[in-house]
PDB file of C-alpha atoms in Angstrom:
ATOM      1  CA  UNK A   1       4.474 317.231  76.572  1.00 62.00           C
ATOM      2  CA  UNK A   2       3.744 318.969  79.865  1.00 73.00           C
ATOM      3  CA  UNK A   3       0.452 317.991  81.492  1.00 75.00           C
ATOM      4  CA  UNK A   4      -1.908 320.656  82.730  1.00 77.00           C
ATOM      5  CA  UNK A   5      -3.699 320.462  86.084  1.00 79.00           C
ATOM      6  CA  UNK A   6      -6.946 319.643  84.233  1.00 83.00           C
ATOM      7  CA  UNK A   7      -5.300 316.777  82.321  1.00 83.00           C
ATOM      8  CA  UNK A   8      -3.821 315.301  85.506  1.00 82.00           C
ATOM      9  CA  UNK A   9      -7.241 315.520  87.157  1.00 83.00           C
ATOM     10  CA  UNK A  10      -8.794 313.831  84.108  1.00 83.00           C
ATOM     11  CA  UNK A  11      -6.324 310.928  84.319  1.00 83.00           C
ATOM     12  CA  UNK A  12      -6.951 310.556  88.049  1.00 82.00           C
ATOM     13  CA  UNK A  13     -10.720 310.566  87.532  1.00 84.00           C
ATOM     14  CA  UNK A  14     -10.454 308.094  84.656  1.00 81.00           C
ATOM     15  CA  UNK A  15      -8.480 305.593  86.738  1.00 80.00           C
ATOM     16  CA  UNK A  16     -10.889 305.979  89.665  1.00 79.00           C
ATOM     17  CA  UNK A  17     -13.857 305.344  87.352  1.00 78.00           C
ATOM     18  CA  UNK A  18     -12.469 301.886  86.507  1.00 74.00           C
ATOM     19  CA  UNK A  19     -13.228 300.675  90.019  1.00 69.00           C
ATOM     20  CA  UNK A  20      -9.733 299.765  91.187  1.00 70.00           C
ATOM     21  CA  UNK A  21      -9.888 298.759  94.849  1.00 68.00           C
ATOM     22  CA  UNK A  22      -6.176 298.817  95.626  1.00 66.00           C
ATOM     23  CA  UNK A  23      -5.364 302.445  96.477  1.00 73.00           C
ATOM     24  CA  UNK A  24      -1.626 301.946  96.106  1.00 75.00           C
ATOM     25  CA  UNK A  25      -2.055 300.400  92.659  1.00 72.00           C
ATOM     26  CA  UNK A  26      -4.434 303.200  91.691  1.00 77.00           C
ATOM     27  CA  UNK A  27      -1.831 305.860  92.556  1.00 78.00           C
ATOM     28  CA  UNK A  28       0.898 303.917  90.744  1.00 79.00           C
ATOM     29  CA  UNK A  29      -1.236 303.658  87.586  1.00 80.00           C
ATOM     30  CA  UNK A  30      -1.968 307.401  87.632  1.00 82.00           C
ATOM     31  CA  UNK A  31       1.730 308.228  88.102  1.00 83.00           C
ATOM     32  CA  UNK A  32       2.729 305.815  85.352  1.00 79.00           C
ATOM     33  CA  UNK A  33       0.248 307.245  82.851  1.00 82.00           C
ATOM     34  CA  UNK A  34       1.296 310.815  83.663  1.00 81.00           C
ATOM     35  CA  UNK A  35       4.980 309.951  83.194  1.00 82.00           C
ATOM     36  CA  UNK A  36       4.334 308.149  79.901  1.00 78.00           C
ATOM     37  CA  UNK A  37       2.308 311.033  78.508  1.00 78.00           C
ATOM     38  CA  UNK A  38       4.809 313.674  79.636  1.00 78.00           C
ATOM     39  CA  UNK A  39       7.696 311.718  78.104  1.00 78.00           C
ATOM     40  CA  UNK A  40       5.868 311.463  74.780  1.00 72.00           C
ATOM     41  CA  UNK A  41       7.173 314.090  72.374  1.00 57.00           C
ATOM     42  CA  UNK A  42       4.869 313.273  69.443  1.00 60.00           C
ATOM     43  CA  UNK A  43       3.157 316.590  68.739  1.00 62.00           C
ATOM     44  CA  UNK A  44       1.006 315.067  65.999  1.00 67.00           C
ATOM     45  CA  UNK A  45      -1.073 313.148  68.551  1.00 76.00           C
ATOM     46  CA  UNK A  46      -3.599 314.626  70.924  1.00 79.00           C
ATOM     47  CA  UNK A  47      -3.622 314.141  74.688  1.00 78.00           C
ATOM     48  CA  UNK A  48      -6.482 311.638  74.413  1.00 80.00           C
ATOM     49  CA  UNK A  49      -4.704 309.601  71.720  1.00 79.00           C
ATOM     50  CA  UNK A  50      -1.516 309.390  73.788  1.00 80.00           C
ATOM     51  CA  UNK A  51      -3.530 308.439  76.886  1.00 80.00           C
ATOM     52  CA  UNK A  52      -5.375 305.688  75.005  1.00 80.00           C
ATOM     53  CA  UNK A  53      -2.073 304.273  73.717  1.00 82.00           C
ATOM     54  CA  UNK A  54      -0.527 304.390  77.198  1.00 81.00           C
ATOM     55  CA  UNK A  55      -3.496 302.553  78.711  1.00 80.00           C
ATOM     56  CA  UNK A  56      -3.497 299.954  75.920  1.00 80.00           C
ATOM     57  CA  UNK A  57       0.219 299.354  76.466  1.00 81.00           C
ATOM     58  CA  UNK A  58      -0.114 299.098  80.253  1.00 77.00           C
ATOM     59  CA  UNK A  59      -3.309 297.042  80.408  1.00 76.00           C
ATOM     60  CA  UNK A  60      -4.529 295.682  77.047  1.00 72.00           C
ATOM     61  CA  UNK A  61      -7.397 293.856  78.774  1.00 68.00           C
ATOM     62  CA  UNK A  62      -8.398 296.736  81.045  1.00 70.00           C
ATOM     63  CA  UNK A  63      -7.221 298.148  84.369  1.00 72.00           C
ATOM     64  CA  UNK A  64      -9.393 295.692  86.311  1.00 69.00           C
ATOM     65  CA  UNK A  65      -7.466 292.818  84.727  1.00 68.00           C
ATOM     66  CA  UNK A  66      -4.228 294.545  85.742  1.00 71.00           C
ATOM     67  CA  UNK A  67      -5.456 294.633  89.346  1.00 68.00           C
ATOM     68  CA  UNK A  68      -6.320 290.931  89.167  1.00 68.00           C
ATOM     69  CA  UNK A  69      -2.822 290.088  87.921  1.00 68.00           C
ATOM     70  CA  UNK A  70      -1.286 292.225  90.663  1.00 70.00           C
ATOM     71  CA  UNK A  71      -3.437 290.516  93.293  1.00 65.00           C
ATOM     72  CA  UNK A  72      -2.400 287.103  91.976  1.00 64.00           C
ATOM     73  CA  UNK A  73       1.300 288.013  92.085  1.00 65.00           C
ATOM     74  CA  UNK A  74       1.001 289.342  95.640  1.00 62.00           C
ATOM     75  CA  UNK A  75      -0.982 286.304  96.814  1.00 64.00           C
ATOM     76  CA  UNK A  76       0.320 283.645  94.433  1.00 64.00           C
ATOM     77  CA  UNK A  77       1.366 281.214  97.197  1.00 73.00           C
ATOM     78  CA  UNK A  78      -2.004 281.311  98.948  1.00 74.00           C
ATOM     79  CA  UNK A  79      -3.894 281.063  95.653  1.00 71.00           C
ATOM     80  CA  UNK A  80      -1.813 278.084  94.514  1.00 76.00           C
ATOM     81  CA  UNK A  81      -2.425 276.325  97.846  1.00 84.00           C
ATOM     82  CA  UNK A  82      -6.180 276.918  97.459  1.00 83.00           C
ATOM     83  CA  UNK A  83      -6.109 275.589  93.895  1.00 84.00           C
ATOM     84  CA  UNK A  84      -4.156 272.493  94.907  1.00 89.00           C
ATOM     85  CA  UNK A  85      -6.564 271.874  97.783  1.00 91.00           C
ATOM     86  CA  UNK A  86      -9.568 272.284  95.472  1.00 92.00           C
ATOM     87  CA  UNK A  87      -8.272 269.855  92.857  1.00 93.00           C
ATOM     88  CA  UNK A  88      -7.152 267.420  95.561  1.00 94.00           C
ATOM     89  CA  UNK A  89     -10.692 267.425  96.985  1.00 94.00           C
ATOM     90  CA  UNK A  90     -12.063 266.818  93.496  1.00 94.00           C
ATOM     91  CA  UNK A  91      -9.676 263.931  92.923  1.00 96.00           C
ATOM     92  CA  UNK A  92     -10.273 262.321  96.327  1.00 96.00           C
ATOM     93  CA  UNK A  93     -14.042 262.754  96.038  1.00 95.00           C
ATOM     94  CA  UNK A  94     -14.110 261.242  92.545  1.00 95.00           C
ATOM     95  CA  UNK A  95     -11.878 258.353  93.624  1.00 96.00           C
ATOM     96  CA  UNK A  96     -14.006 257.526  96.686  1.00 95.00           C
ATOM     97  CA  UNK A  97     -17.229 257.896  94.691  1.00 93.00           C
ATOM     98  CA  UNK A  98     -15.944 255.554  91.983  1.00 94.00           C
ATOM     99  CA  UNK A  99     -14.811 253.032  94.592  1.00 94.00           C
ATOM    100  CA  UNK A 100     -18.223 253.198  96.243  1.00 93.00           C
ATOM    101  CA  UNK A 101     -20.075 252.629  92.973  1.00 91.00           C
ATOM    102  CA  UNK A 102     -17.769 249.704  92.127  1.00 94.00           C
ATOM    103  CA  UNK A 103     -18.285 248.057  95.521  1.00 93.00           C
ATOM    104  CA  UNK A 104     -22.051 248.557  95.292  1.00 88.00           C
ATOM    105  CA  UNK A 105     -22.148 246.908  91.861  1.00 90.00           C
ATOM    106  CA  UNK A 106     -20.107 243.993  93.204  1.00 92.00           C
ATOM    107  CA  UNK A 107     -22.358 243.841  96.288  1.00 89.00           C
ATOM    108  CA  UNK A 108     -19.359 244.183  98.574  1.00 91.00           C
ATOM    109  CA  UNK A 109     -19.237 245.851 102.025  1.00 91.00           C
ATOM    110  CA  UNK A 110     -18.845 249.642 102.492  1.00 90.00           C
ATOM    111  CA  UNK A 111     -20.079 250.434  98.985  1.00 90.00           C
ATOM    112  CA  UNK A 112     -22.877 252.691 100.199  1.00 87.00           C
ATOM    113  CA  UNK A 113     -20.666 254.416 102.771  1.00 91.00           C
ATOM    114  CA  UNK A 114     -17.937 255.183 100.235  1.00 93.00           C
ATOM    115  CA  UNK A 115     -20.492 256.352  97.686  1.00 91.00           C
ATOM    116  CA  UNK A 116     -22.021 258.798 100.168  1.00 91.00           C
ATOM    117  CA  UNK A 117     -18.611 260.018 101.384  1.00 93.00           C
ATOM    118  CA  UNK A 118     -17.346 260.686  97.855  1.00 94.00           C
ATOM    119  CA  UNK A 119     -20.611 262.335  96.868  1.00 92.00           C
ATOM    120  CA  UNK A 120     -20.514 264.662  99.898  1.00 92.00           C
ATOM    121  CA  UNK A 121     -16.867 265.622  99.305  1.00 94.00           C
ATOM    122  CA  UNK A 122     -17.652 266.616  95.732  1.00 93.00           C
ATOM    123  CA  UNK A 123     -20.922 268.303  96.624  1.00 92.00           C
ATOM    124  CA  UNK A 124     -20.006 270.207  99.792  1.00 91.00           C
ATOM    125  CA  UNK A 125     -16.283 270.838  99.253  1.00 93.00           C
ATOM    126  CA  UNK A 126     -15.242 270.667  95.617  1.00 94.00           C
ATOM    127  CA  UNK A 127     -18.209 272.430  93.970  1.00 93.00           C
ATOM    128  CA  UNK A 128     -18.274 275.393  96.446  1.00 93.00           C
ATOM    129  CA  UNK A 129     -14.478 275.786  96.143  1.00 92.00           C
ATOM    130  CA  UNK A 130     -14.705 275.635  92.353  1.00 91.00           C
ATOM    131  CA  UNK A 131     -17.489 278.241  92.377  1.00 92.00           C
ATOM    132  CA  UNK A 132     -15.423 280.597  94.556  1.00 87.00           C
ATOM    133  CA  UNK A 133     -12.360 280.107  92.350  1.00 84.00           C
ATOM    134  CA  UNK A 134     -14.340 280.786  89.161  1.00 85.00           C
ATOM    135  CA  UNK A 135     -15.894 283.863  90.788  1.00 82.00           C
ATOM    136  CA  UNK A 136     -12.474 285.281  91.674  1.00 75.00           C
ATOM    137  CA  UNK A 137     -11.290 284.750  88.106  1.00 69.00           C
ATOM    138  CA  UNK A 138     -14.385 286.580  86.790  1.00 71.00           C
ATOM    139  CA  UNK A 139     -14.318 289.388  89.388  1.00 64.00           C
ATOM    140  CA  UNK A 140     -13.355 291.932  86.715  1.00 59.00           C
ATOM    141  CA  UNK A 141     -16.129 290.827  84.368  1.00 69.00           C
ATOM    142  CA  UNK A 142     -19.741 291.972  84.202  1.00 72.00           C
ATOM    143  CA  UNK A 143     -22.062 291.429  87.157  1.00 80.00           C
ATOM    144  CA  UNK A 144     -24.226 289.120  85.006  1.00 81.00           C
ATOM    145  CA  UNK A 145     -21.260 286.769  84.510  1.00 82.00           C
ATOM    146  CA  UNK A 146     -20.499 286.676  88.231  1.00 84.00           C
ATOM    147  CA  UNK A 147     -24.138 286.055  89.134  1.00 89.00           C
ATOM    148  CA  UNK A 148     -24.231 283.246  86.584  1.00 91.00           C
ATOM    149  CA  UNK A 149     -21.334 281.520  88.382  1.00 91.00           C
ATOM    150  CA  UNK A 150     -22.927 281.962  91.817  1.00 93.00           C
ATOM    151  CA  UNK A 151     -26.354 280.721  90.711  1.00 94.00           C
ATOM    152  CA  UNK A 152     -24.798 277.773  88.872  1.00 93.00           C
ATOM    153  CA  UNK A 153     -22.916 276.710  91.992  1.00 93.00           C
ATOM    154  CA  UNK A 154     -25.999 277.040  94.210  1.00 95.00           C
ATOM    155  CA  UNK A 155     -28.162 275.111  91.749  1.00 94.00           C
ATOM    156  CA  UNK A 156     -25.559 272.319  91.510  1.00 93.00           C
ATOM    157  CA  UNK A 157     -25.316 271.933  95.298  1.00 94.00           C
ATOM    158  CA  UNK A 158     -29.085 271.963  95.865  1.00 94.00           C
ATOM    159  CA  UNK A 159     -29.781 269.521  93.019  1.00 93.00           C
ATOM    160  CA  UNK A 160     -26.978 267.238  94.218  1.00 92.00           C
ATOM    161  CA  UNK A 161     -28.424 267.262  97.747  1.00 92.00           C
ATOM    162  CA  UNK A 162     -31.837 266.306  96.382  1.00 93.00           C
ATOM    163  CA  UNK A 163     -30.255 263.285  94.672  1.00 88.00           C
ATOM    164  CA  UNK A 164     -28.493 262.315  97.887  1.00 87.00           C
ATOM    165  CA  UNK A 165     -31.707 262.673  99.890  1.00 89.00           C
ATOM    166  CA  UNK A 166     -33.477 260.480  97.340  1.00 88.00           C
ATOM    167  CA  UNK A 167     -30.820 257.765  97.549  1.00 83.00           C
ATOM    168  CA  UNK A 168     -30.914 257.809 101.363  1.00 83.00           C
ATOM    169  CA  UNK A 169     -34.739 257.845 101.341  1.00 85.00           C
ATOM    170  CA  UNK A 170     -34.863 261.060 103.376  1.00 87.00           C
ATOM    171  CA  UNK A 171     -37.738 263.511 103.378  1.00 90.00           C
ATOM    172  CA  UNK A 172     -37.399 266.718 101.406  1.00 91.00           C
ATOM    173  CA  UNK A 173     -35.796 265.293  98.259  1.00 91.00           C
ATOM    174  CA  UNK A 174     -38.643 266.517  96.036  1.00 93.00           C
ATOM    175  CA  UNK A 175     -38.575 269.981  97.630  1.00 94.00           C
ATOM    176  CA  UNK A 176     -34.802 270.263  97.085  1.00 93.00           C
ATOM    177  CA  UNK A 177     -35.140 269.075  93.502  1.00 92.00           C
ATOM    178  CA  UNK A 178     -37.808 271.685  92.777  1.00 95.00           C
ATOM    179  CA  UNK A 179     -35.738 274.391  94.479  1.00 95.00           C
ATOM    180  CA  UNK A 180     -32.638 273.387  92.510  1.00 93.00           C
ATOM    181  CA  UNK A 181     -34.579 273.411  89.254  1.00 94.00           C
ATOM    182  CA  UNK A 182     -36.059 276.811  90.139  1.00 95.00           C
ATOM    183  CA  UNK A 183     -32.629 278.339  90.852  1.00 94.00           C
ATOM    184  CA  UNK A 184     -31.215 276.776  87.683  1.00 94.00           C
ATOM    185  CA  UNK A 185     -34.087 277.904  85.444  1.00 94.00           C
ATOM    186  CA  UNK A 186     -34.616 281.410  86.832  1.00 93.00           C
ATOM    187  CA  UNK A 187     -31.213 282.134  88.359  1.00 91.00           C
ATOM    188  CA  UNK A 188     -28.603 280.495  86.139  1.00 93.00           C
ATOM    189  CA  UNK A 189     -30.081 280.206  82.638  1.00 93.00           C
ATOM    190  CA  UNK A 190     -31.065 283.900  82.157  1.00 92.00           C
ATOM    191  CA  UNK A 191     -27.538 285.063  83.038  1.00 89.00           C
ATOM    192  CA  UNK A 192     -26.018 282.254  80.964  1.00 90.00           C
ATOM    193  CA  UNK A 193     -27.872 283.198  77.776  1.00 90.00           C
ATOM    194  CA  UNK A 194     -27.371 286.914  78.442  1.00 86.00           C
ATOM    195  CA  UNK A 195     -23.608 286.310  78.688  1.00 82.00           C
ATOM    196  CA  UNK A 196     -23.655 284.357  75.417  1.00 84.00           C
ATOM    197  CA  UNK A 197     -25.643 287.165  73.794  1.00 81.00           C
ATOM    198  CA  UNK A 198     -23.140 289.809  74.957  1.00 77.00           C
ATOM    199  CA  UNK A 199     -20.235 287.721  73.671  1.00 75.00           C
ATOM    200  CA  UNK A 200     -21.887 287.263  70.277  1.00 77.00           C
ATOM    201  CA  UNK A 201     -22.581 291.013  70.003  1.00 73.00           C
ATOM    202  CA  UNK A 202     -19.005 291.827  70.995  1.00 61.00           C
ATOM    203  CA  UNK A 203     -17.610 289.308  68.495  1.00 61.00           C
ATOM    204  CA  UNK A 204     -19.822 290.696  65.748  1.00 59.00           C
ATOM    205  CA  UNK A 205     -18.657 294.271  66.422  1.00 53.00           C
ATOM    206  CA  UNK A 206     -15.037 293.082  66.381  1.00 48.00           C
ATOM    207  CA  UNK A 207     -15.542 291.303  63.055  1.00 53.00           C
ATOM    208  CA  UNK A 208     -17.194 294.375  61.558  1.00 53.00           C
ATOM    209  CA  UNK A 209     -14.329 296.563  62.767  1.00 49.00           C
ATOM    210  CA  UNK A 210     -11.768 294.246  61.222  1.00 46.00           C
TER     211      UNK A 210
END
């Protein structure tokens, strides 16, 4: 079927409305959809039906997910290095923290130092890196889901710092604990339960459709 100027404009506007940030990818998607529709000779289907099928075939999980996959392929080396670094920090931090706790229980030297070092690595390196990584994975999802990840990471860091301040007998531990609890209760939990609610509604609609 031959596309009209209005139909081409509709496809272009549709792709733009999905919030793709990569201009080159956006143009490629528009060209691909136009070619697929024009090569479709099924006269029993309408333009909208053919377009929906073409989009479902190209990006079953949405065009934003397609952009995420493209970004990962273009930056796979850098992303893999970041992931390896993140998990390495988590492993090293956990190992040092465990060694510190063991030495403290055995009343051996350097127990406190190792405990603090491992705790700080996990708190100031691993958790922020994990939060950023989770945010990038969820960049195509709803804003509520992304805010949930950010608030969860902030609450974890602040609460962890309050525990560290308490162990080191530093001032401000109670203030940090209250701030962490505040961010967790009013920043993380509302988005967490809203995300669960949206998932349950979506699952229910899917079950009803089936």
